[in-house]
Every structure is written in C-alpha cells, then in structure tokens.
C-alpha cells in the first residue's frame, strides 16, 4: 500500500484538503504509486513515455500519440452533468442525480488503477491573480502519463496553484481513470464509460477513456461545464465555448477584442488563429488569445472583460494547412514540443501527415502507419481510399508557440470585449454579417445559433441543428436559466458590446461555389463591425440586424463578382420566414424568460413587414 502522506510531504504539497482528497481516491482506485507533477517535470515524463512506447518521436522534438481505436472523440451520450437539484435538468445537458452518479462512478473506479501510478496534477484555469481565480484551481488525478503531458500544455500546472489558495478547499476535484479500454462495451447497451461533472459538488469523475476532453479534465469538464455552473451559482461570470481574438489598428493605436461562438465545422479555430488579409496587413494586426473557451465578466468600470482560461491549443488537425490556418502550422513546427494524436505517422522518417495538410498524401508509402497503427502499404484495394488520419485527429501545443499570440494573453485583468459574434455554416439566408444592438435580441440570436444539418438525403438540406451559444454539449443547467444569466451579466455592463452574426459559407445556388473567399478575408467583416460600434458607419437596417453597405466594407485587394457581393449583403426573406417557424419550435423546448420571446416576436414581425413590402 502506497504511503500517501510520505509522497505528498516529499512533493511539498501542503493543502490539507487536497491531501485528504488524494488519499481518498488513491484508496478507491487502488493505485500502486502516487506522483505529484508540475510543468517542470515535462521533459522527464516525455522521456519515460517514449521509453514505454506510450509516445513515439516526431522530428524536431515533437511527439506522436495514438489512442485506442474506439476512444477517439468526446462522447456526448456518455457525458452527464449531475447535481442534487432536478430543476437543473435541461434539454441538452444529460442531467443525472448527483448522489446516484457519484455512487456509480465510485464503484466503477474501485480498484481500476491497480498496478498503475496515480499522477496528481495541480492546475489553474485562469491567469494568476485574475478576478475569477477562485473558480479556476483544480487537481486532476489520472492513471495515464500521456494525459499529464497534454495537461501541461493545456493548463498552468504546479503545486503553488493549490498550496496558496485563499480558501484551501475551493478547488475542483477531478478524477480520471482510464479503465480497461478494450473491454468497456463502447457503443453497446453494456457501455461502462461515464463522464460526469458533479457540478454542485465541484467534482469531476471520468471513467473509460484516455482521449482528449474525456481525459483532460481541466479543459472541457472544468473550463466549460463546471465553470458554466459556477458562473451562474456565483452570479459573476459566463463560461462559454468561445474564441477570443484581438485586432489592433496600427495607425491609431486602438485595440479591439472579439469573442464568439461557432458550432462544429463552422470555422471557429481558423478565425481565432487568423491573420490580417495581405492587403490590410500594414494597418491591422490580428492577435490570438484563445480558440475554444472564454470566461466573461463585468469589470468595476462597467465594461465586459474576458480571458481564455486555457494555456494551450487542442486543435483539430484535419484540413489544417498553410492556407486554412498558417498560424496553427507555425505553432506546431519543430521545436514547439507539440503532441499529435491519431494522425498518420512514419516510423522511419518520424514525420506526421493528415488529410488536408497537403493536396495529396505522400507518394512513398514506406514506413507510414495510419491512425489505427496499421501499415498503409499493406492495404488491400478496397481500403486504399480510407483516411490515413482519424477525422478528429488533434495537435496539442502551448499558446506561446502561436506566432501571433497576443502579448497580454495571460494578463490577469483580461481584455475588454467590444463585440460578441455568432456564426454557423449556412449556405443561404444568413448574410456576411449583421450587427445587433439590442441585448435581448443578441442573446436570442445566440440561443438560435445553428449550423446546417448534413443529412441532405433525408430531406434536411438547409435545416439547422441548433446549438445555443455553441454550448449545446456543455450546458450545466437548464437553458431558460442560462438565458436569464446571460441577460443578467450583459445587462450589468454599462458599456455594452455589440452583438453580430457572421456567415462565411453562403453558396451559389447554381454551381455551389462559395460567395465569400473566407479565411483571412473574414477580418474585413469584423473591421466593419468595430467601425459600426464606434459609429463610423451606419449600414442598412434589416429585420434581423444592420447589414453593411457595399461602400462600407473595406474590399481593397479583393475582387468579387458583383452578384456574389450583392447576395451576401442581402436577405432571402422567404427563407427567413421559414426559419422563424423552426426557431419557435426550437425555443419552445426551454423555460425561457419573456425577454427572449419578445425578441423573437419583434424579429418575426419585422420579417413579415419586410416581406409584405418586398
């Protein structure tokens, strides 16, 4: 039996509440050894993982990781939020009773780490000294060494973060037990996996995975689900699956900051890491703060502020290349210490590859293995077209490696928020950008955010899969209360941000080409929005917000067919009338405050009036 107190004494871990917590779960899981880790241990742990075959070397001091083939993505259906209050049950949050959930997971974790080392990861999901630091400390216990290495890249890791807490008991208790992955019944009625955020106990218990958000508990489970709950419980902040970027006008010295929510496959990572268009680069500089999470609060000066609680990027590799995301490519170059997961790997050259990195996979198949660990040269004819990398393959790298990382990305004060944007992949209806100045209508727009369903064969083409605020998988309590909390926080700001909806994905109805070039050119829409907030442009009023006029958009260096430009700066009122019916059915699922229904009615009435006049 491991001597827990001796290990913690030698590590210098003094917080009595953390010691009690570690001792309890060491007993439950049956871990053979305990090791307290910090960021300074990274190099040693990497060498241990290489020696054990848990990681493989990639050129330039980088690393390759392959997860079990049935353990390659976050599993929404196995992920729950548990509390003692049934009123927290929402439409999307998979709510379960807290006591029952803790009992189930404790039983599954009992003895499940026998023979393994339990790593103790003290971490902080906030810049040191921030106004929200009280909600940011956590300790993850894990029996997976590669999880430690990923957490060191994604969070601030060290004992001081939990030894020096103002309230020694105010840390998130996070336990990750991998389990016997080949024998968990993944995807069957006997599935043993369960990933729970027990929000009112500030406890996270995840069993049955070693992958990503299922195992890096500081990221999604703490940074989004637990923080979402803490924000409402404290009445102090919002925790959202939002990007955070900055734009600096080098001519005037002004700086602006934008947060935004985008459903899956709607361009969030590419926008968060974008650069200024070449034609505008001399004047405008775009800086990166975060690609996935923002915590948002009202400062003492009445402005809205935000920071990214993470310290790294856990990005999707597929389709990441020099054109789509040059910043990401720069962030994972040799010397970055990046970890690649479930991409293709060459055992002889120690290179990695994924679909979209280059137009065509390497011609020489010698040494290449796919994400399952199978040799690509041995494939039979009917397997030749199968992906080399898993569609959800990833790269993990510190924010400090991103070439345009903002110099103040780790500033405790956060940055003032000038705009809140939403954007979903939509082939019609949504213009390039529409600004919204009414708070209730802005929150309403976020609650009706969605991206197109992909099941066109089922007659769903153009129908949206709604994803409120892009938080559908991460909400910690009922959606109506969530809307009220949004109205409260934004309502408390005396200097309110402007809301907007963006869409880079309109297509021509005849040949299907994209009407807007996207990528770095998307910055032009944000520049218009910031000018609109300052009152420098007025735009044209529409039933769903203010749309730019052609002369207000800075299109220098960009050649667009006039008909395409006209299309992305106008509305299809017939499609909008149809959409309002879909929105009403969507919103009826929730116990919404009257302000949201009034906003819906105002927008619907404006669309009807415009359609009659058309």
mmCIF file of N, CA and C in Angstrom, residues 510-552:
data_model
loop_
_atom_site.group_PDB
_atom_site.id
_atom_site.type_symbol
_atom_site.label_atom_id
_atom_site.label_comp_id
_atom_site.label_asym_id
_atom_site.label_seq_id
_atom_site.Cartn_x
_atom_site.Cartn_y
_atom_site.Cartn_z
ATOM 1 N N UNK A 510 -26.603 27.750 -58.004
ATOM 2 C CA UNK A 510 -26.470 27.009 -59.259
ATOM 3 C C UNK A 510 -25.238 26.104 -59.285
ATOM 4 N N UNK A 511 -24.053 26.668 -59.066
ATOM 5 C CA UNK A 511 -22.849 25.831 -59.170
ATOM 6 C C UNK A 511 -22.226 25.513 -57.814
ATOM 7 N N UNK A 512 -22.766 26.079 -56.727
ATOM 8 C CA UNK A 512 -22.329 25.731 -55.385
ATOM 9 C C UNK A 512 -21.060 26.394 -54.894
ATOM 10 N N UNK A 513 -20.480 27.332 -55.661
ATOM 11 C CA UNK A 513 -19.240 27.951 -55.192
ATOM 12 C C UNK A 513 -19.523 28.880 -54.011
ATOM 13 N N UNK A 514 -18.517 29.031 -53.140
ATOM 14 C CA UNK A 514 -18.657 29.937 -52.009
ATOM 15 C C UNK A 514 -18.668 31.374 -52.511
ATOM 16 N N UNK A 515 -19.591 32.177 -51.994
ATOM 17 C CA UNK A 515 -19.714 33.561 -52.434
ATOM 18 C C UNK A 515 -18.660 34.466 -51.791
ATOM 19 N N UNK A 516 -18.108 34.036 -50.668
ATOM 20 C CA UNK A 516 -17.107 34.837 -49.951
ATOM 21 C C UNK A 516 -15.844 33.988 -49.811
ATOM 22 N N UNK A 517 -14.652 34.565 -50.024
ATOM 23 C CA UNK A 517 -13.434 33.744 -50.020
ATOM 24 C C UNK A 517 -13.052 33.178 -48.655
ATOM 25 N N UNK A 518 -13.508 33.784 -47.572
ATOM 26 C CA UNK A 518 -13.272 33.237 -46.244
ATOM 27 C C UNK A 518 -11.844 33.401 -45.759
ATOM 28 N N UNK A 519 -11.482 32.590 -44.741
ATOM 29 C CA UNK A 519 -10.158 32.587 -44.130
ATOM 30 C C UNK A 519 -9.752 33.994 -43.682
ATOM 31 N N UNK A 520 -8.590 34.476 -44.093
ATOM 32 C CA UNK A 520 -8.108 35.773 -43.598
ATOM 33 C C UNK A 520 -9.009 36.934 -44.020
ATOM 34 N N UNK A 521 -9.739 36.739 -45.119
ATOM 35 C CA UNK A 521 -10.613 37.829 -45.585
ATOM 36 C C UNK A 521 -11.771 38.090 -44.616
ATOM 37 N N UNK A 522 -12.042 37.135 -43.709
ATOM 38 C CA UNK A 522 -13.133 37.326 -42.756
ATOM 39 C C UNK A 522 -12.889 38.499 -41.821
ATOM 40 N N UNK A 523 -11.633 38.881 -41.675
ATOM 41 C CA UNK A 523 -11.291 40.022 -40.824
ATOM 42 C C UNK A 523 -11.985 41.289 -41.325
ATOM 43 N N UNK A 524 -12.232 41.382 -42.628
ATOM 44 C CA UNK A 524 -12.878 42.577 -43.178
ATOM 45 C C UNK A 524 -14.265 42.794 -42.568
ATOM 46 N N UNK A 525 -14.999 41.696 -42.347
ATOM 47 C CA UNK A 525 -16.328 41.827 -41.740
ATOM 48 C C UNK A 525 -16.217 42.314 -40.300
ATOM 49 N N UNK A 526 -15.213 41.826 -39.580
ATOM 50 C CA UNK A 526 -15.044 42.253 -38.188
ATOM 51 C C UNK A 526 -14.626 43.724 -38.118
ATOM 52 N N UNK A 527 -13.825 44.170 -39.058
ATOM 53 C CA UNK A 527 -13.439 45.589 -39.078
ATOM 54 C C UNK A 527 -14.664 46.476 -39.277
ATOM 55 N N UNK A 528 -15.565 46.035 -40.155
ATOM 56 C CA UNK A 528 -16.807 46.808 -40.329
ATOM 57 C C UNK A 528 -17.593 46.847 -39.017
ATOM 58 N N UNK A 529 -17.652 45.729 -38.320
ATOM 59 C CA UNK A 529 -18.413 45.664 -37.074
ATOM 60 C C UNK A 529 -17.851 46.623 -36.033
ATOM 61 N N UNK A 530 -16.542 46.696 -35.934
ATOM 62 C CA UNK A 530 -15.929 47.583 -34.957
ATOM 63 C C UNK A 530 -16.130 49.047 -35.346
ATOM 64 N N UNK A 531 -16.112 49.320 -36.645
ATOM 65 C CA UNK A 531 -16.431 50.686 -37.097
ATOM 66 C C UNK A 531 -17.888 51.021 -36.791
ATOM 67 N N UNK A 532 -18.752 50.030 -36.942
ATOM 68 C CA UNK A 532 -20.169 50.241 -36.636
ATOM 69 C C UNK A 532 -20.345 50.538 -35.146
ATOM 70 N N UNK A 533 -19.661 49.820 -34.291
ATOM 71 C CA UNK A 533 -19.780 50.065 -32.851
ATOM 72 C C UNK A 533 -19.320 51.471 -32.495
ATOM 73 N N UNK A 534 -18.305 51.951 -33.204
ATOM 74 C CA UNK A 534 -17.793 53.306 -32.920
ATOM 75 C C UNK A 534 -18.639 54.406 -33.559
ATOM 76 N N UNK A 535 -19.615 54.005 -34.389
ATOM 77 C CA UNK A 535 -20.462 54.995 -35.040
ATOM 78 C C UNK A 535 -19.878 55.572 -36.312
ATOM 79 N N UNK A 536 -18.835 54.958 -36.851
ATOM 80 C CA UNK A 536 -18.189 55.474 -38.055
ATOM 81 C C UNK A 536 -18.908 55.036 -39.329
ATOM 82 N N UNK A 537 -19.693 53.964 -39.261
ATOM 83 C CA UNK A 537 -20.531 53.527 -40.378
ATOM 84 C C UNK A 537 -21.920 53.238 -39.829
ATOM 85 N N UNK A 538 -22.925 53.311 -40.712
ATOM 86 C CA UNK A 538 -24.308 53.131 -40.260
ATOM 87 C C UNK A 538 -24.943 51.853 -40.789
ATOM 88 N N UNK A 539 -24.468 51.350 -41.933
ATOM 89 C CA UNK A 539 -25.045 50.159 -42.505
ATOM 90 C C UNK A 539 -26.467 50.369 -42.987
ATOM 91 N N UNK A 540 -27.126 49.265 -43.321
ATOM 92 C CA UNK A 540 -28.530 49.308 -43.750
ATOM 93 C C UNK A 540 -29.348 48.430 -42.799
ATOM 94 N N UNK A 541 -30.425 49.009 -42.306
ATOM 95 C CA UNK A 541 -31.260 48.289 -41.350
ATOM 96 C C UNK A 541 -32.006 47.164 -42.050
ATOM 97 N N UNK A 542 -32.030 45.998 -41.419
ATOM 98 C CA UNK A 542 -32.798 44.870 -41.933
ATOM 99 C C UNK A 542 -33.632 44.311 -40.783
ATOM 100 N N UNK A 543 -34.554 43.407 -41.056
ATOM 101 C CA UNK A 543 -35.366 42.846 -39.977
ATOM 102 C C UNK A 543 -34.555 42.055 -38.947
ATOM 103 N N UNK A 544 -33.344 41.631 -39.308
ATOM 104 C CA UNK A 544 -32.566 40.796 -38.397
ATOM 105 C C UNK A 544 -31.270 41.467 -37.964
ATOM 106 N N UNK A 545 -31.168 42.771 -38.135
ATOM 107 C CA UNK A 545 -29.972 43.491 -37.727
ATOM 108 C C UNK A 545 -29.487 44.423 -38.812
ATOM 109 N N UNK A 546 -28.348 45.041 -38.582
ATOM 110 C CA UNK A 546 -27.782 46.018 -39.509
ATOM 111 C C UNK A 546 -26.741 45.319 -40.385
ATOM 112 N N UNK A 547 -26.907 45.442 -41.704
ATOM 113 C CA UNK A 547 -26.025 44.814 -42.686
ATOM 114 C C UNK A 547 -25.147 45.894 -43.319
ATOM 115 N N UNK A 548 -23.886 45.617 -43.605
ATOM 116 C CA UNK A 548 -23.035 46.636 -44.233
ATOM 117 C C UNK A 548 -23.556 47.023 -45.617
ATOM 118 N N UNK A 549 -23.299 48.242 -45.988
ATOM 119 C CA UNK A 549 -23.466 48.622 -47.389
ATOM 120 C C UNK A 549 -22.151 48.296 -48.099
ATOM 121 N N UNK A 550 -22.209 48.176 -49.401
ATOM 122 C CA UNK A 550 -21.019 47.778 -50.154
ATOM 123 C C UNK A 550 -19.869 48.743 -49.945
ATOM 124 N N UNK A 551 -20.155 50.039 -49.910
ATOM 125 C CA UNK A 551 -19.090 51.030 -49.799
ATOM 126 C C UNK A 551 -18.478 51.081 -48.398
ATOM 127 N N UNK A 552 -19.169 50.476 -47.398
ATOM 128 C CA UNK A 552 -18.636 50.487 -46.031
ATOM 129 C C UNK A 552 -17.613 49.370 -45.786
#
